[in-house]
Amino acid sequence: MRRQFPLNFIFLALFTCAQSFILGVVCSLYEVNQVLMAVGITAAVCLGLTLFAFQTKWDFTMMGGALVALSMVLLVFGILAIIFRNNILHTVYAAAGALIFSLYLVYDTQLMMGGKHKYSISPEEYIFAALNLYYSNKNKSVGADGGAGQGVKAISDSKEMDKAQPLSDHAKAFDAVFFISAKKDEQDKGIYVIAGCERRPLGMCNGLFYIGLPGKGLLCSKKIPDTVLFGAQIGEFGAEGVLITPEEPMKKWSVSYKGPMWYQNEPSKIVEVEFNGEWTATSNYFDYDTDLHPPAVIRSIAREKWSRKYFKNLKTAHQSHYEQFGVMKCNFTIDKESFEITLPSFRDHSFGQKRDWTLMHRYAFHHIFLHDGTSISVGIICQPSTATRMEVGYVALPSRETLPVEWVEMQLYQHGEGGEAPRDYAFRMKAGDVIYIVQVLVEYESIHFVSQDWDARMVERFCKFVVNGVPGRGVSEFHYRHQGGRPDDVSQNDPEWYRKMCHKI
């Protein structure tokens, strides 16, 4: 068929249109100057190799077998690069691919030339020859861009990743850590500790601290529902009493709080709290850039209307995020009454060029610690600019094996869409070969707001869970977009320099 006119031209035209669409989608992920640079480099290399193929006395047409062997080596190397993710490995892989397909370009050019070369393509095979050259050029231009995204870690070295990250120059630059700890006591009452800090520019951060205790209720750090804190030092997570510090990468963090807290059931009652916690990992870390269930990611992207703007949003809104389960050894005093508790615990770390809470519509996350040692992190995200529905999370088994969540049967519009999060509900999810039925019953609930303009309203819920009949404790967090701004009676206590910058005075 490739020799039959005009069918060969028709199919070549269809192939060209399909490849053009794919190339356009891929190019839309990159900046214009990056695409133009790739085009220029590819054109220059192709011209140079073509001239070389025309004038060299070496006969590359006899190298077909060697090129096949090199291609097989490259294939195996690529599989290893997928398993052992490393930026240096990716760079070597890209360089090797460029070299091999450069040889293919010379090989295909000489096949077309014929003449004194041992092998050649018939002049009637012009369509086949064109495709050969196309694939030589296409594969030669494939390489790693070094940027973070689905399938590529933001930082290949976990030691460099698990620490405070440099903030970008963006006004909404961020670097955030969050810790959740929970279990039941002998009377089946929940014990909870939550600590979080989202570093922002200018020494500002969004920080919070909660303690839930049987017989006492829920204690909230002084500023809640406001979380805007000032005075954070460079490279530190925390301010105004909250301090979260990495001690040993992917193994140990310290969490502390010192200052007043108020009782949710009696807001006028304020107590002095001093908390010191040591968090130790009990599972491998789960990186959202590389470890999410691929079909779940594909489904979230396939639902959207593709355009250049969409893929640009997908790139610019990207945040690197990883999670890990562990235990938190807690020593704290509440008005000089001492407590010593060890709790199963969860932590996450997110960072990126920016975090713009105005892009987020809603999400619902659940962090669960079951009595059989299984831990679960599962969520549904609705961020219309990138994914109107994205199912994420994983199950950490007592063996330290982690299983990505394949799907979640929970519709956000059926669970608190009106702004009031449900307090008694259930949903299903699948990870590995197991379908999990998750039942949720809320014990405590608190609301706080995040960002300097209160762009996000977080409904923090301290919950009983039953998963496939196994009881547990944990926290669910429902996010809602908040458009009311940060009230003046709250911001009036901000530092004078900050109020001037925000034109409050």
Coordinates of C-alpha atoms in Angstrom, one line a residue:
M1 CA 0.0 0.0 0.0
R2 CA 2.9 2.4 0.7
R3 CA 3.7 2.2 -3.1
Q4 CA 0.1 2.8 -4.3
F5 CA -0.6 6.3 -5.3
P6 CA -2.6 8.2 -4.0
L7 CA -3.3 6.0 -1.0
N8 CA 0.3 6.3 0.2
F9 CA 0.0 10.1 0.2
I10 CA -3.5 10.0 1.9
F11 CA -2.2 7.8 4.8
L12 CA 1.0 9.9 5.1
A13 CA -1.2 13.0 5.4
L14 CA -3.3 11.4 8.1
F15 CA -0.2 10.3 9.9
T16 CA 1.2 13.8 9.7
C17 CA -1.9 15.4 11.1
A18 CA -2.0 12.9 14.0
Q19 CA 1.6 13.5 14.9
S20 CA 1.2 17.2 14.5
F21 CA -1.6 17.2 17.1
I22 CA 0.5 15.1 19.5
L23 CA 3.5 17.4 19.0
G24 CA 1.3 20.4 19.6
V25 CA 0.0 19.0 22.9
V26 CA 3.5 18.2 24.1
C27 CA 4.9 21.6 23.0
S28 CA 2.1 23.4 24.9
L29 CA 3.7 22.1 28.1
Y30 CA 6.8 24.2 27.6
E31 CA 7.6 27.8 27.2
V32 CA 8.0 29.3 23.7
N33 CA 11.7 29.9 24.0
Q34 CA 12.2 26.2 25.1
V35 CA 10.3 24.9 22.0
L36 CA 12.2 27.3 19.7
M37 CA 15.5 26.2 21.2
A38 CA 14.7 22.5 20.7
V39 CA 13.6 23.3 17.1
G40 CA 16.9 25.2 16.4
I41 CA 19.1 22.5 17.9
T42 CA 17.3 19.7 16.1
A43 CA 17.5 21.6 12.8
A44 CA 21.2 22.3 13.2
V45 CA 22.1 18.7 14.2
C46 CA 20.0 17.3 11.3
L47 CA 21.7 19.6 8.8
G48 CA 25.2 18.7 10.1
L49 CA 24.5 14.9 10.1
T50 CA 22.9 15.0 6.7
L51 CA 26.0 16.8 5.3
F52 CA 28.2 14.2 7.0
A53 CA 26.2 11.3 5.5
F54 CA 26.6 12.8 2.0
Q55 CA 30.4 13.3 2.1
T56 CA 31.7 10.5 4.4
K57 CA 33.4 7.5 3.0
W58 CA 32.1 5.3 5.8
D59 CA 29.2 3.1 4.9
F60 CA 26.7 3.2 7.7
T61 CA 24.1 1.1 5.9
M62 CA 26.0 -2.0 7.1
M63 CA 25.3 -1.0 10.7
G64 CA 21.7 -2.1 10.9
G65 CA 22.4 -5.0 13.2
A66 CA 24.5 -2.9 15.5
L67 CA 21.8 -0.2 15.7
V68 CA 19.2 -2.7 16.6
A69 CA 21.5 -4.0 19.4
L70 CA 22.1 -0.5 20.7
S71 CA 18.3 0.2 20.6
M72 CA 17.7 -2.9 22.7
V73 CA 20.3 -1.7 25.2
L74 CA 18.6 1.7 25.3
L75 CA 15.2 0.0 25.9
V76 CA 16.5 -1.9 28.9
F77 CA 18.3 1.2 30.2
G78 CA 15.0 3.1 29.9
I79 CA 13.2 0.5 31.9
L80 CA 15.8 0.7 34.6
A81 CA 15.6 4.5 34.5
I82 CA 11.8 4.2 35.3
I83 CA 12.5 1.9 38.3
F84 CA 15.5 3.7 39.7
R85 CA 14.5 7.4 39.3
N86 CA 17.4 9.7 39.2
N87 CA 18.0 13.0 37.3
I88 CA 21.6 12.0 36.4
L89 CA 20.3 8.6 35.1
H90 CA 17.6 10.4 33.0
T91 CA 20.3 12.8 31.5
V92 CA 22.5 9.8 30.6
Y93 CA 19.5 8.1 29.0
A94 CA 18.6 11.2 27.0
A95 CA 22.1 11.6 25.8
A96 CA 22.4 8.0 24.8
G97 CA 19.1 8.2 23.0
A98 CA 20.2 11.3 21.1
L99 CA 23.5 9.6 20.1
I100 CA 21.8 6.4 18.9
F101 CA 19.2 8.1 16.8
S102 CA 21.8 10.4 15.3
L103 CA 23.4 7.3 14.0
Y104 CA 20.0 6.2 12.7
L105 CA 19.6 9.5 10.9
V106 CA 22.9 9.0 9.1
Y107 CA 22.0 5.3 8.4
D108 CA 18.6 6.3 6.9
T109 CA 20.1 9.1 4.9
Q110 CA 22.6 6.8 3.2
L111 CA 19.9 4.2 2.6
M112 CA 18.0 6.8 0.6
M113 CA 21.2 8.0 -1.2
G114 CA 22.0 4.5 -2.6
G115 CA 25.1 4.8 -4.8
K116 CA 28.1 2.9 -3.6
H117 CA 26.5 2.0 -0.3
K118 CA 25.9 -1.7 0.3
Y119 CA 22.2 -1.3 1.1
S120 CA 19.7 1.2 -0.3
I121 CA 16.0 1.9 -0.6
S122 CA 14.2 1.7 -3.9
P123 CA 13.2 5.2 -5.3
E124 CA 9.6 3.9 -5.2
E125 CA 9.8 3.7 -1.4
Y126 CA 9.8 7.5 -1.0
I127 CA 7.0 7.3 1.6
F128 CA 8.8 4.7 3.6
A129 CA 12.0 6.7 3.4
A130 CA 10.2 9.9 4.6
L131 CA 8.9 8.0 7.7
N132 CA 12.3 6.6 8.4
L133 CA 13.8 10.1 8.5
Y134 CA 10.9 11.4 10.6
Y135 CA 11.4 8.8 13.3
S136 CA 15.1 9.3 13.4
N137 CA 14.6 13.1 14.0
K138 CA 11.7 12.6 16.4
N139 CA 13.4 10.1 18.7
K140 CA 16.7 12.1 18.6
S141 CA 14.9 15.1 20.0
V142 CA 13.4 13.3 23.0
G143 CA 15.0 14.1 26.3
A144 CA 14.6 15.0 29.9
D145 CA 13.8 18.6 30.8
G146 CA 14.7 18.1 34.4
G147 CA 11.4 19.7 35.6
A148 CA 9.1 18.2 38.1
G149 CA 5.8 16.7 37.1
Q150 CA 3.9 13.4 36.8
G151 CA 6.6 10.8 36.5
V152 CA 9.5 13.1 37.4
K153 CA 10.6 13.8 41.0
A154 CA 11.2 17.5 41.9
I155 CA 14.4 16.5 43.7
S156 CA 15.9 13.1 43.1
D157 CA 17.9 13.1 46.3
S158 CA 15.5 12.5 49.2
K159 CA 17.9 14.1 51.7
E160 CA 17.7 17.3 49.7
M161 CA 13.9 17.1 49.4
D162 CA 13.1 16.5 53.0
K163 CA 14.1 19.9 54.4
A164 CA 13.0 23.5 54.0
Q165 CA 13.0 24.4 50.4
P166 CA 14.1 27.8 49.0
L167 CA 11.1 30.0 48.3
S168 CA 10.7 31.2 44.7
D169 CA 10.4 34.8 43.8
H170 CA 6.7 34.5 43.3
A171 CA 4.5 36.5 45.8
K172 CA 2.6 33.2 46.6
A173 CA 5.7 31.1 47.0
F174 CA 5.3 28.4 49.6
D175 CA 6.8 25.4 51.4
A176 CA 4.5 23.5 53.7
V177 CA 4.5 20.7 56.2
F178 CA 1.6 19.1 58.1
F179 CA 1.5 16.5 60.9
I180 CA -1.6 14.5 62.0
S181 CA -1.5 12.1 64.9
A182 CA -4.5 10.2 66.4
K183 CA -5.5 7.1 68.3
K184 CA -8.2 6.0 70.9
D185 CA -7.7 5.7 74.6
E186 CA -8.9 2.9 76.9
Q187 CA -12.4 4.4 77.0
D188 CA -12.6 4.5 73.2
K189 CA -12.2 8.3 73.2
G190 CA -10.0 9.9 70.6
I191 CA -6.6 11.6 71.2
Y192 CA -5.5 13.9 68.5
V193 CA -2.6 16.2 67.7
I194 CA -2.3 18.4 64.5
A195 CA 0.5 20.7 63.7
G196 CA 1.1 22.6 60.4
C197 CA 3.1 25.4 58.9
E198 CA 3.0 26.8 55.4
R199 CA 6.1 29.0 54.9
R200 CA 5.5 32.2 52.8
P201 CA 7.6 35.2 51.8
L202 CA 8.5 38.1 54.1
G203 CA 8.8 35.9 57.2
M204 CA 5.1 35.1 57.2
C205 CA 3.6 31.7 57.5
N206 CA 0.2 30.0 58.0
G207 CA 0.6 28.0 61.2
L208 CA -1.7 26.1 63.5
F209 CA -1.8 23.6 66.3
Y210 CA -4.6 21.4 67.8
I211 CA -4.7 19.0 70.7
G212 CA -7.8 16.8 71.3
L213 CA -8.0 15.0 74.6
P214 CA -10.7 13.0 76.3
G215 CA -12.3 14.8 79.2
K216 CA -10.9 18.1 78.0
G217 CA -12.1 18.6 74.5
L218 CA -10.4 20.3 71.6
L219 CA -7.7 22.9 72.2
C220 CA -6.9 25.4 69.4
S221 CA -3.8 27.5 69.1
K222 CA -4.4 31.2 70.0
K223 CA -5.1 32.7 66.6
I224 CA -7.4 30.1 65.2
P225 CA -9.5 30.5 63.0
D226 CA -6.8 32.8 61.7
T227 CA -3.5 31.1 60.8
V228 CA -1.4 34.1 59.6
L229 CA 1.7 34.1 61.7
F230 CA 4.7 36.5 61.6
G231 CA 8.4 36.3 62.5
A232 CA 9.4 33.1 60.8
Q233 CA 13.1 32.8 60.3
I234 CA 14.6 31.9 57.0
G235 CA 14.5 28.2 56.5
E236 CA 12.3 27.6 59.5
F237 CA 8.8 26.1 59.6
G238 CA 7.0 28.1 62.2
A239 CA 6.4 31.3 64.1
E240 CA 4.6 32.6 67.2
G241 CA 5.1 29.4 69.2
V242 CA 4.8 26.8 66.4
L243 CA 8.1 25.2 65.3
I244 CA 8.6 22.2 63.1
T245 CA 12.1 21.0 62.3
P246 CA 13.6 18.3 60.1
E247 CA 16.1 16.3 62.1
E248 CA 17.0 13.3 59.8
P249 CA 15.8 13.1 56.2
M250 CA 12.8 10.9 55.7
K251 CA 13.3 9.5 59.2
K252 CA 12.8 12.1 62.0
W253 CA 11.3 15.5 62.6
S254 CA 10.6 17.5 65.8
V255 CA 7.4 19.3 66.5
S256 CA 6.9 21.9 69.2
Y257 CA 4.5 24.5 70.4
K258 CA 4.7 26.9 73.3
G259 CA 2.0 29.4 74.0
P260 CA -1.7 29.9 74.8
M261 CA -4.5 27.7 73.5
W262 CA -8.2 28.0 73.9
Y263 CA -10.9 25.3 74.4
Q264 CA -13.3 25.0 71.6
N265 CA -16.2 24.1 73.9
E266 CA -15.3 27.1 76.2
P267 CA -13.6 29.7 74.0
S268 CA -13.1 32.1 76.9
K269 CA -10.9 29.5 78.7
I270 CA -7.3 30.0 77.7
V271 CA -4.5 27.8 79.0
E272 CA -0.7 27.7 78.6
V273 CA 0.6 24.8 76.6
E274 CA 4.1 23.5 76.1
F275 CA 4.4 20.6 73.6
N276 CA 7.4 18.7 72.4
G277 CA 7.0 15.9 69.9
E278 CA 9.4 13.6 68.1
W279 CA 8.1 12.1 64.9
T280 CA 9.8 9.0 63.5
A281 CA 9.0 7.3 60.2
T282 CA 7.5 3.8 60.0
S283 CA 6.9 3.6 56.3
N284 CA 8.5 4.6 53.0
Y285 CA 7.6 8.0 51.6
F286 CA 4.9 8.3 48.9
D287 CA 5.7 10.9 46.2
Y288 CA 2.7 12.3 44.3
D289 CA 5.0 13.1 41.4
T290 CA 5.9 9.5 40.8
D291 CA 3.8 7.1 42.9
L292 CA 0.2 7.8 42.2
H293 CA -1.8 5.2 40.4
P294 CA -1.2 6.0 36.7
P295 CA -4.8 5.3 35.5
A296 CA -6.1 7.6 38.2
V297 CA -3.9 10.4 37.0
I298 CA -4.8 9.7 33.3
R299 CA -8.5 9.8 34.1
S300 CA -8.2 13.2 35.8
I301 CA -6.5 14.7 32.8
A302 CA -8.7 12.9 30.2
R303 CA -11.8 14.5 31.7
E304 CA -10.6 18.0 30.9
K305 CA -10.9 20.0 27.8
W306 CA -7.4 20.1 26.3
S307 CA -6.0 23.4 25.1
R308 CA -2.7 25.2 25.2
K309 CA -4.0 27.2 28.2
Y310 CA -5.0 24.0 30.0
F311 CA -1.5 22.4 29.7
K312 CA 0.1 25.7 30.7
N313 CA -2.1 25.7 33.8
L314 CA -1.1 22.1 34.5
K315 CA 2.5 23.1 34.5
T316 CA 2.4 26.4 36.4
A317 CA 0.0 25.1 39.1
H318 CA 2.1 22.0 39.7
Q319 CA 3.2 21.4 43.3
S320 CA 5.5 18.7 44.5
H321 CA 4.0 16.7 47.4
Y322 CA 5.0 13.6 49.3
E323 CA 3.6 11.9 52.4
Q324 CA 4.8 9.4 55.0
F325 CA 3.4 7.6 58.0
G326 CA 5.2 7.3 61.4
V327 CA 4.7 7.7 65.1
M328 CA 4.7 10.8 67.3
K329 CA 6.1 10.6 70.8
C330 CA 4.4 13.5 72.6
N331 CA 5.4 15.2 75.9
F332 CA 3.4 18.2 76.8
T333 CA 1.9 20.2 79.6
I334 CA -1.5 22.0 79.8
D335 CA -1.5 24.5 82.7
K336 CA 1.4 22.4 84.2
E337 CA -0.6 19.1 84.0
S338 CA 1.8 16.7 82.2
F339 CA 1.0 14.2 79.5
E340 CA 3.1 11.6 77.7
I341 CA 1.6 9.8 74.7
T342 CA 2.8 8.0 71.6
L343 CA 0.5 8.2 68.6
P344 CA 0.4 6.8 65.1
S345 CA 1.1 9.7 62.9
F346 CA 1.1 11.1 59.3
R347 CA 3.0 13.9 57.7
D348 CA 3.3 15.6 54.4
H349 CA 5.5 18.1 52.7
S350 CA 4.5 20.3 49.7
F351 CA 6.5 22.9 47.9
G352 CA 6.6 24.6 44.5
Q353 CA 6.8 27.9 42.7
K354 CA 3.5 29.0 44.1
R355 CA 0.4 27.9 45.9
D356 CA -2.7 29.9 44.9
W357 CA -5.6 28.8 47.0
T358 CA -8.0 30.8 44.7
L359 CA -7.5 28.0 42.1
M360 CA -8.9 25.4 44.4
H361 CA -12.7 24.8 44.5
R362 CA -12.9 21.9 47.0
Y363 CA -11.2 18.8 48.3
A364 CA -11.8 16.2 50.9
F365 CA -8.9 14.3 52.5
H366 CA -8.9 11.5 55.0
H367 CA -5.9 10.3 57.1
I368 CA -6.7 7.1 58.9
F369 CA -4.8 4.9 61.5
L370 CA -6.4 1.5 61.9
H371 CA -5.9 -0.7 64.9
D372 CA -4.4 -3.5 62.8
G373 CA -1.5 -1.2 61.8
T374 CA -2.8 -0.3 58.4
S375 CA -2.7 3.5 57.6
I376 CA -4.6 5.2 54.8
S377 CA -4.3 8.6 53.1
V378 CA -7.0 9.2 50.5
G379 CA -8.6 12.2 48.9
I380 CA -10.7 13.8 46.2
I381 CA -9.5 17.1 44.7
C382 CA -11.5 19.5 42.6
Q383 CA -9.2 22.2 41.1
P384 CA -11.0 23.3 37.9
S385 CA -7.9 24.9 36.3
T386 CA -6.2 21.5 36.2
A387 CA -8.5 18.7 37.4
T388 CA -12.2 18.9 38.2
R389 CA -11.9 15.5 39.8
M390 CA -8.6 13.8 40.9
E391 CA -8.5 10.7 43.1
V392 CA -5.3 10.4 45.1
G393 CA -3.8 8.6 48.0
Y394 CA -2.4 5.3 49.1
V395 CA -2.5 2.5 51.7
A396 CA 0.5 1.8 53.9
L397 CA 0.5 -1.8 55.2
P398 CA 2.2 -2.9 58.4
S399 CA 4.8 -4.6 56.2
R400 CA 5.8 -1.1 54.9
E401 CA 4.4 -1.8 51.5
T402 CA 2.6 1.1 50.0
L403 CA -0.3 0.6 47.5
P404 CA -1.6 3.5 45.5
V405 CA -5.3 4.2 45.5
E406 CA -6.8 3.1 42.2
W407 CA -10.2 4.8 42.5
V408 CA -12.5 6.5 45.1
E409 CA -16.3 6.3 45.1
M410 CA -17.0 9.6 46.7
Q411 CA -18.7 12.5 45.0
L412 CA -17.8 15.9 46.4
Y413 CA -21.2 17.4 45.3
Q414 CA -22.9 14.7 47.5
H415 CA -20.8 15.5 50.6
G416 CA -21.1 19.0 51.9
E417 CA -21.3 20.9 48.7
G418 CA -23.4 23.5 50.5
G419 CA -20.5 24.5 52.7
E420 CA -21.3 22.2 55.7
A421 CA -19.2 19.1 55.8
P422 CA -21.0 15.9 56.6
R423 CA -20.4 14.3 60.1
D424 CA -21.6 10.8 59.4
Y425 CA -20.9 9.2 56.0
A426 CA -19.2 6.4 54.1
F427 CA -17.4 5.8 50.8
R428 CA -15.5 3.1 48.9
M429 CA -12.0 3.0 47.5
K430 CA -9.6 0.4 46.0
A431 CA -5.9 -0.1 46.5
G432 CA -4.1 -3.2 45.3
D433 CA -6.6 -6.1 45.1
V434 CA -8.7 -4.8 48.0
I435 CA -11.8 -2.7 48.0
Y436 CA -12.1 -0.7 51.2
I437 CA -15.4 0.5 52.7
V438 CA -14.6 3.5 54.8
Q439 CA -17.1 4.7 57.5
V440 CA -16.6 8.1 59.1
L441 CA -18.0 9.6 62.3
V442 CA -16.9 13.0 63.4
E443 CA -16.0 13.6 67.1
Y444 CA -14.6 17.2 67.0
E445 CA -14.7 19.8 64.3
S446 CA -12.9 23.1 63.9
I447 CA -12.6 25.7 61.1
H448 CA -9.6 27.7 60.2
F449 CA -8.6 29.9 57.2
V450 CA -5.5 29.7 55.1
S451 CA -3.5 32.4 53.1
Q452 CA -3.0 36.0 53.9
D453 CA -6.4 36.8 52.4
W454 CA -8.2 33.8 53.9
D455 CA -8.7 32.3 50.4
A456 CA -9.3 28.8 51.8
R457 CA -11.7 27.7 54.5
M458 CA -10.5 24.4 56.1
V459 CA -13.0 22.3 58.1
E460 CA -10.8 20.1 60.3
R461 CA -12.6 17.0 61.6
F462 CA -11.3 14.6 64.2
C463 CA -12.9 11.3 63.5
K464 CA -13.7 7.7 64.3
F465 CA -13.1 5.4 61.3
V466 CA -14.2 1.9 60.6
V467 CA -12.6 0.4 57.4
N468 CA -13.7 -3.1 56.4
G469 CA -14.8 -3.7 60.0
V470 CA -11.5 -2.6 61.5
P471 CA -11.8 0.4 63.8
G472 CA -9.4 3.4 63.9
R473 CA -9.0 7.1 64.4
G474 CA -7.8 9.9 62.2
V475 CA -8.6 13.2 60.7
S476 CA -10.6 14.3 57.6
E477 CA -10.1 17.8 56.1
F478 CA -12.7 19.4 53.9
H479 CA -11.6 22.4 51.9
Y480 CA -13.9 25.2 50.6
R481 CA -13.1 28.2 48.6
H482 CA -13.5 31.3 50.7
Q483 CA -14.2 34.7 49.1
G484 CA -15.0 36.8 52.1
G485 CA -11.4 38.0 52.7
R486 CA -9.6 38.4 56.0
P487 CA -11.6 40.5 58.4
D488 CA -10.3 43.9 59.4
D489 CA -10.8 43.1 63.1
V490 CA -8.3 40.2 62.6
S491 CA -5.8 42.0 60.4
Q492 CA -5.6 45.0 62.7
N493 CA -3.3 43.1 65.0
D494 CA -0.8 42.5 62.2
P495 CA 2.6 44.2 62.3
E496 CA 2.6 47.8 61.2
W497 CA 5.0 47.1 58.2
Y498 CA 2.7 44.4 56.9
R499 CA -0.5 46.5 57.3
K500 CA 1.2 49.3 55.3
M501 CA 2.3 46.9 52.6
C502 CA -1.3 45.7 52.4
H503 CA -2.6 49.3 52.4
K504 CA -4.5 48.6 55.6
I505 CA -3.2 51.9 57.1

